[in-house]
Amino acid sequence: MKIWIILIFSLSISVVYGQNKQPKKLGIGFAIAENPYLYENMSHPNNIFTNSELTDKIQTDEIFPFFYKPDYGLYHFICLEKNKRYFKILINDSEIGFIPNNGNYIFKTWETILMSASVERIDKQNLIRKNLNGTDENIITNNCEYETLKVLDVIEKNGEYWLEISFAKNCEPYPNENTEQKTGWIKWRNYENLLVRIQLLC
């Protein structure tokens, strides 16, 4: 079991390059490379621009999307805006860029990404609650050394952003159908601040 925990921890760290720091904005979702494997050799797209007219190419080789693990099929830029001509994206957590909306990237919302993921709380003060009524007796404890919370649902309620999650009581990272599990709710964002690390490979 220790080997599996170490493997999960290593994969989650390698996936979340963009989460080493908080991104400047969370935007509306993600612009995802249709063929991320093009960038396995550490190359970068050559059609990222500094302006919405798509005339001035960005002049840097330091280009990293939020999820950067092209050999595992992950090359996801946070998308701030999209229209028929371009995606406005976030590069390196804080820089603005524009890429053509020409089929080389697809758009997915935060909700779609989260529904296919597990998460870990960045701060344990982001409490796991049995439900959304907010009372103190409503808290669930998770004492696992490494946290893997499977996302079951994503909702917004009264301007707050919640995930329904489940996790194995015995801290098993890959629980089977017979594993006893707990379910609860955590917040995943607070305005433009991300409150969880997203584990797309778990």
Short mmCIF file of N, CA and C in Angstrom, two decimals, residues 103-192:
data_model
loop_
_atom_site.label_atom_id
_atom_site.label_comp_id
_atom_site.label_asym_id
_atom_site.label_seq_id
_atom_site.Cartn_x
_atom_site.Cartn_y
_atom_site.Cartn_z
N GLY A 103 -9.65 24.43 -33.75
CA GLY A 103 -9.75 22.98 -33.66
C GLY A 103 -8.56 22.32 -33.02
N ASN A 104 -7.48 23.05 -32.80
CA ASN A 104 -6.31 22.47 -32.15
C ASN A 104 -6.47 22.40 -30.63
N TYR A 105 -7.47 23.12 -30.12
CA TYR A 105 -7.79 23.10 -28.70
C TYR A 105 -9.29 22.90 -28.54
N ILE A 106 -9.64 22.20 -27.48
CA ILE A 106 -11.05 22.04 -27.13
C ILE A 106 -11.29 22.70 -25.79
N PHE A 107 -12.51 23.10 -25.54
CA PHE A 107 -12.86 23.78 -24.28
C PHE A 107 -13.61 22.84 -23.36
N LYS A 108 -13.23 22.84 -22.09
CA LYS A 108 -13.99 22.13 -21.06
C LYS A 108 -14.13 23.03 -19.84
N THR A 109 -15.29 22.96 -19.21
CA THR A 109 -15.54 23.76 -18.02
C THR A 109 -14.81 23.17 -16.82
N TRP A 110 -14.67 23.97 -15.77
CA TRP A 110 -14.13 23.47 -14.51
C TRP A 110 -14.95 22.29 -14.01
N GLU A 111 -16.26 22.40 -14.13
CA GLU A 111 -17.13 21.33 -13.63
C GLU A 111 -16.87 20.01 -14.33
N THR A 112 -16.67 20.06 -15.64
CA THR A 112 -16.39 18.84 -16.41
C THR A 112 -15.06 18.22 -15.97
N ILE A 113 -14.04 19.05 -15.80
CA ILE A 113 -12.73 18.55 -15.36
C ILE A 113 -12.83 17.95 -13.97
N LEU A 114 -13.49 18.64 -13.06
CA LEU A 114 -13.57 18.16 -11.68
C LEU A 114 -14.34 16.85 -11.57
N MET A 115 -15.36 16.68 -12.40
CA MET A 115 -16.17 15.46 -12.31
C MET A 115 -15.41 14.22 -12.74
N SER A 116 -14.26 14.38 -13.36
CA SER A 116 -13.45 13.23 -13.76
C SER A 116 -12.17 13.13 -12.93
N ALA A 117 -12.17 13.78 -11.75
CA ALA A 117 -10.94 13.90 -10.97
C ALA A 117 -11.13 13.46 -9.53
N SER A 118 -10.00 13.34 -8.85
CA SER A 118 -9.95 13.34 -7.40
C SER A 118 -9.25 14.61 -6.97
N VAL A 119 -9.42 15.00 -5.72
CA VAL A 119 -8.81 16.24 -5.24
C VAL A 119 -8.19 16.02 -3.87
N GLU A 120 -7.36 16.97 -3.50
CA GLU A 120 -6.78 17.05 -2.17
C GLU A 120 -6.94 18.47 -1.68
N ARG A 121 -7.33 18.64 -0.43
CA ARG A 121 -7.47 19.99 0.11
C ARG A 121 -6.09 20.64 0.26
N ILE A 122 -5.95 21.89 -0.17
CA ILE A 122 -4.71 22.63 0.03
C ILE A 122 -4.52 22.95 1.50
N ASP A 123 -5.59 23.27 2.18
CA ASP A 123 -5.57 23.62 3.60
C ASP A 123 -6.65 22.81 4.31
N LYS A 124 -6.28 22.10 5.37
CA LYS A 124 -7.24 21.28 6.10
C LYS A 124 -8.27 22.13 6.85
N GLN A 125 -8.07 23.44 6.88
CA GLN A 125 -9.11 24.32 7.44
C GLN A 125 -10.33 24.39 6.52
N ASN A 126 -10.17 23.91 5.30
CA ASN A 126 -11.29 23.73 4.39
C ASN A 126 -11.97 22.42 4.81
N LEU A 127 -12.91 22.53 5.72
CA LEU A 127 -13.45 21.36 6.42
C LEU A 127 -14.33 20.50 5.52
N ILE A 128 -14.31 19.21 5.79
CA ILE A 128 -15.23 18.28 5.12
C ILE A 128 -16.53 18.27 5.93
N ARG A 129 -17.63 18.56 5.27
CA ARG A 129 -18.93 18.65 5.95
C ARG A 129 -19.86 17.53 5.49
N LYS A 130 -20.70 17.05 6.40
CA LYS A 130 -21.66 16.01 6.06
C LYS A 130 -22.69 16.53 5.07
N ASN A 131 -23.08 17.79 5.23
CA ASN A 131 -24.01 18.44 4.32
C ASN A 131 -23.69 19.92 4.32
N LEU A 132 -24.53 20.71 3.71
CA LEU A 132 -24.21 22.12 3.51
C LEU A 132 -24.92 23.05 4.48
N ASN A 133 -25.29 22.55 5.67
CA ASN A 133 -26.02 23.42 6.60
C ASN A 133 -25.10 24.27 7.47
N GLY A 134 -23.77 23.98 7.48
CA GLY A 134 -22.81 24.88 8.10
C GLY A 134 -22.66 24.79 9.60
N THR A 135 -23.26 23.81 10.26
CA THR A 135 -23.16 23.72 11.71
C THR A 135 -21.87 23.02 12.13
N ASP A 136 -21.40 23.28 13.36
CA ASP A 136 -20.12 22.75 13.83
C ASP A 136 -20.14 21.23 13.97
N GLU A 137 -21.30 20.66 14.30
CA GLU A 137 -21.38 19.21 14.46
C GLU A 137 -21.47 18.48 13.12
N ASN A 138 -21.30 19.25 12.08
CA ASN A 138 -21.47 18.75 10.72
C ASN A 138 -20.14 18.35 10.08
N ILE A 139 -19.06 18.21 10.88
CA ILE A 139 -17.72 18.03 10.34
C ILE A 139 -17.35 16.55 10.28
N ILE A 140 -16.66 16.16 9.18
CA ILE A 140 -16.12 14.82 9.00
C ILE A 140 -14.60 14.91 9.05
N THR A 141 -13.97 14.00 9.76
CA THR A 141 -12.51 13.98 9.87
C THR A 141 -11.91 12.98 8.89
N ASN A 142 -10.86 13.40 8.22
CA ASN A 142 -10.08 12.49 7.36
C ASN A 142 -8.64 12.55 7.83
N ASN A 143 -8.15 11.47 8.42
CA ASN A 143 -6.81 11.43 8.98
C ASN A 143 -5.80 10.73 8.07
N CYS A 144 -6.14 10.51 6.81
CA CYS A 144 -5.22 9.85 5.89
C CYS A 144 -3.98 10.72 5.66
N GLU A 145 -2.80 10.08 5.60
CA GLU A 145 -1.56 10.83 5.39
C GLU A 145 -1.57 11.55 4.05
N TYR A 146 -2.01 10.84 3.01
CA TYR A 146 -2.17 11.45 1.69
C TYR A 146 -3.64 11.40 1.33
N GLU A 147 -4.17 12.52 0.89
CA GLU A 147 -5.61 12.65 0.71
C GLU A 147 -6.00 12.44 -0.75
N THR A 148 -6.92 11.55 -0.98
CA THR A 148 -7.48 11.34 -2.31
C THR A 148 -9.00 11.34 -2.18
N LEU A 149 -9.62 12.45 -2.54
CA LEU A 149 -11.05 12.63 -2.41
C LEU A 149 -11.69 12.56 -3.79
N LYS A 150 -12.46 11.52 -4.03
CA LYS A 150 -13.10 11.33 -5.33
C LYS A 150 -14.27 12.29 -5.46
N VAL A 151 -14.32 13.04 -6.56
CA VAL A 151 -15.40 14.00 -6.78
C VAL A 151 -16.64 13.28 -7.30
N LEU A 152 -17.76 13.52 -6.62
CA LEU A 152 -19.03 12.92 -7.00
C LEU A 152 -19.99 13.92 -7.64
N ASP A 153 -19.87 15.18 -7.22
CA ASP A 153 -20.78 16.20 -7.76
C ASP A 153 -20.14 17.57 -7.58
N VAL A 154 -20.54 18.52 -8.40
CA VAL A 154 -20.06 19.90 -8.36
C VAL A 154 -21.27 20.82 -8.37
N ILE A 155 -21.39 21.67 -7.34
CA ILE A 155 -22.53 22.58 -7.32
C ILE A 155 -22.09 23.97 -6.88
N GLU A 156 -22.89 24.95 -7.24
CA GLU A 156 -22.75 26.31 -6.71
C GLU A 156 -24.01 26.63 -5.92
N LYS A 157 -23.84 27.10 -4.70
CA LYS A 157 -24.97 27.42 -3.84
C LYS A 157 -24.71 28.72 -3.12
N ASN A 158 -25.56 29.70 -3.36
CA ASN A 158 -25.45 31.01 -2.73
C ASN A 158 -24.06 31.63 -2.92
N GLY A 159 -23.52 31.48 -4.12
CA GLY A 159 -22.22 32.06 -4.44
C GLY A 159 -21.04 31.29 -3.89
N GLU A 160 -21.26 30.09 -3.32
CA GLU A 160 -20.19 29.25 -2.84
C GLU A 160 -20.06 28.02 -3.73
N TYR A 161 -18.82 27.55 -3.90
CA TYR A 161 -18.53 26.48 -4.85
C TYR A 161 -18.16 25.21 -4.08
N TRP A 162 -18.97 24.17 -4.25
CA TRP A 162 -18.85 22.96 -3.45
C TRP A 162 -18.61 21.72 -4.31
N LEU A 163 -17.87 20.78 -3.71
CA LEU A 163 -17.71 19.45 -4.28
C LEU A 163 -18.28 18.43 -3.30
N GLU A 164 -19.07 17.51 -3.82
CA GLU A 164 -19.41 16.33 -3.04
C GLU A 164 -18.30 15.31 -3.28
N ILE A 165 -17.74 14.78 -2.21
CA ILE A 165 -16.59 13.89 -2.34
C ILE A 165 -16.80 12.60 -1.54
N SER A 166 -16.01 11.58 -1.88
CA SER A 166 -15.98 10.35 -1.09
C SER A 166 -14.53 9.93 -0.92
N PHE A 167 -14.25 9.21 0.17
CA PHE A 167 -12.92 8.68 0.41
C PHE A 167 -13.01 7.44 1.27
N ALA A 168 -12.01 6.57 1.14
CA ALA A 168 -12.00 5.32 1.88
C ALA A 168 -11.62 5.57 3.34
N LYS A 169 -12.36 4.96 4.25
CA LYS A 169 -12.08 5.12 5.68
C LYS A 169 -10.71 4.55 6.03
N ASN A 170 -10.26 3.53 5.29
CA ASN A 170 -8.96 2.91 5.58
C ASN A 170 -7.83 3.55 4.79
N CYS A 171 -8.11 4.68 4.12
CA CYS A 171 -7.11 5.46 3.37
C CYS A 171 -6.63 4.76 2.10
N GLU A 172 -7.31 3.72 1.67
CA GLU A 172 -6.95 3.03 0.43
C GLU A 172 -7.12 3.99 -0.75
N PRO A 173 -6.06 4.23 -1.53
CA PRO A 173 -6.16 5.20 -2.64
C PRO A 173 -7.05 4.72 -3.78
N TYR A 174 -7.14 3.39 -3.97
CA TYR A 174 -7.99 2.84 -5.01
C TYR A 174 -9.02 1.90 -4.39
N PRO A 175 -10.02 2.44 -3.72
CA PRO A 175 -11.00 1.59 -3.04
C PRO A 175 -11.83 0.78 -4.03
N ASN A 176 -12.19 -0.45 -3.62
CA ASN A 176 -13.08 -1.25 -4.46
C ASN A 176 -14.51 -1.13 -3.93
N GLU A 177 -15.41 -1.84 -4.54
CA GLU A 177 -16.82 -1.68 -4.21
C GLU A 177 -17.14 -2.14 -2.79
N ASN A 178 -16.26 -2.92 -2.19
CA ASN A 178 -16.49 -3.39 -0.82
C ASN A 178 -15.83 -2.52 0.24
N THR A 179 -15.05 -1.53 -0.18
CA THR A 179 -14.36 -0.66 0.77
C THR A 179 -15.34 0.30 1.41
N GLU A 180 -15.29 0.40 2.73
CA GLU A 180 -16.17 1.33 3.44
C GLU A 180 -15.71 2.76 3.17
N GLN A 181 -16.64 3.58 2.77
CA GLN A 181 -16.30 4.95 2.40
C GLN A 181 -17.14 5.96 3.16
N LYS A 182 -16.57 7.16 3.26
CA LYS A 182 -17.30 8.30 3.80
C LYS A 182 -17.59 9.27 2.66
N THR A 183 -18.68 9.98 2.74
CA THR A 183 -18.99 11.02 1.77
C THR A 183 -19.21 12.35 2.50
N GLY A 184 -18.93 13.43 1.81
CA GLY A 184 -19.12 14.75 2.41
C GLY A 184 -18.98 15.83 1.37
N TRP A 185 -18.82 17.06 1.83
CA TRP A 185 -18.74 18.23 0.97
C TRP A 185 -17.56 19.10 1.37
N ILE A 186 -16.84 19.63 0.38
CA ILE A 186 -15.79 20.63 0.62
C ILE A 186 -15.94 21.75 -0.40
N LYS A 187 -15.40 22.91 -0.07
CA LYS A 187 -15.34 24.00 -1.04
C LYS A 187 -14.13 23.79 -1.94
N TRP A 188 -14.29 24.09 -3.24
CA TRP A 188 -13.16 23.93 -4.15
C TRP A 188 -12.57 25.26 -4.62
N ARG A 189 -13.30 26.34 -4.44
CA ARG A 189 -12.77 27.66 -4.78
C ARG A 189 -13.41 28.72 -3.91
N ASN A 190 -12.71 29.81 -3.73
CA ASN A 190 -13.22 30.97 -3.03
C ASN A 190 -12.90 32.18 -3.90
N TYR A 191 -13.89 32.66 -4.65
CA TYR A 191 -13.67 33.70 -5.65
C TYR A 191 -12.61 33.22 -6.65
N GLU A 192 -11.43 33.86 -6.70
CA GLU A 192 -10.40 33.47 -7.66
C GLU A 192 -9.32 32.58 -7.03
#
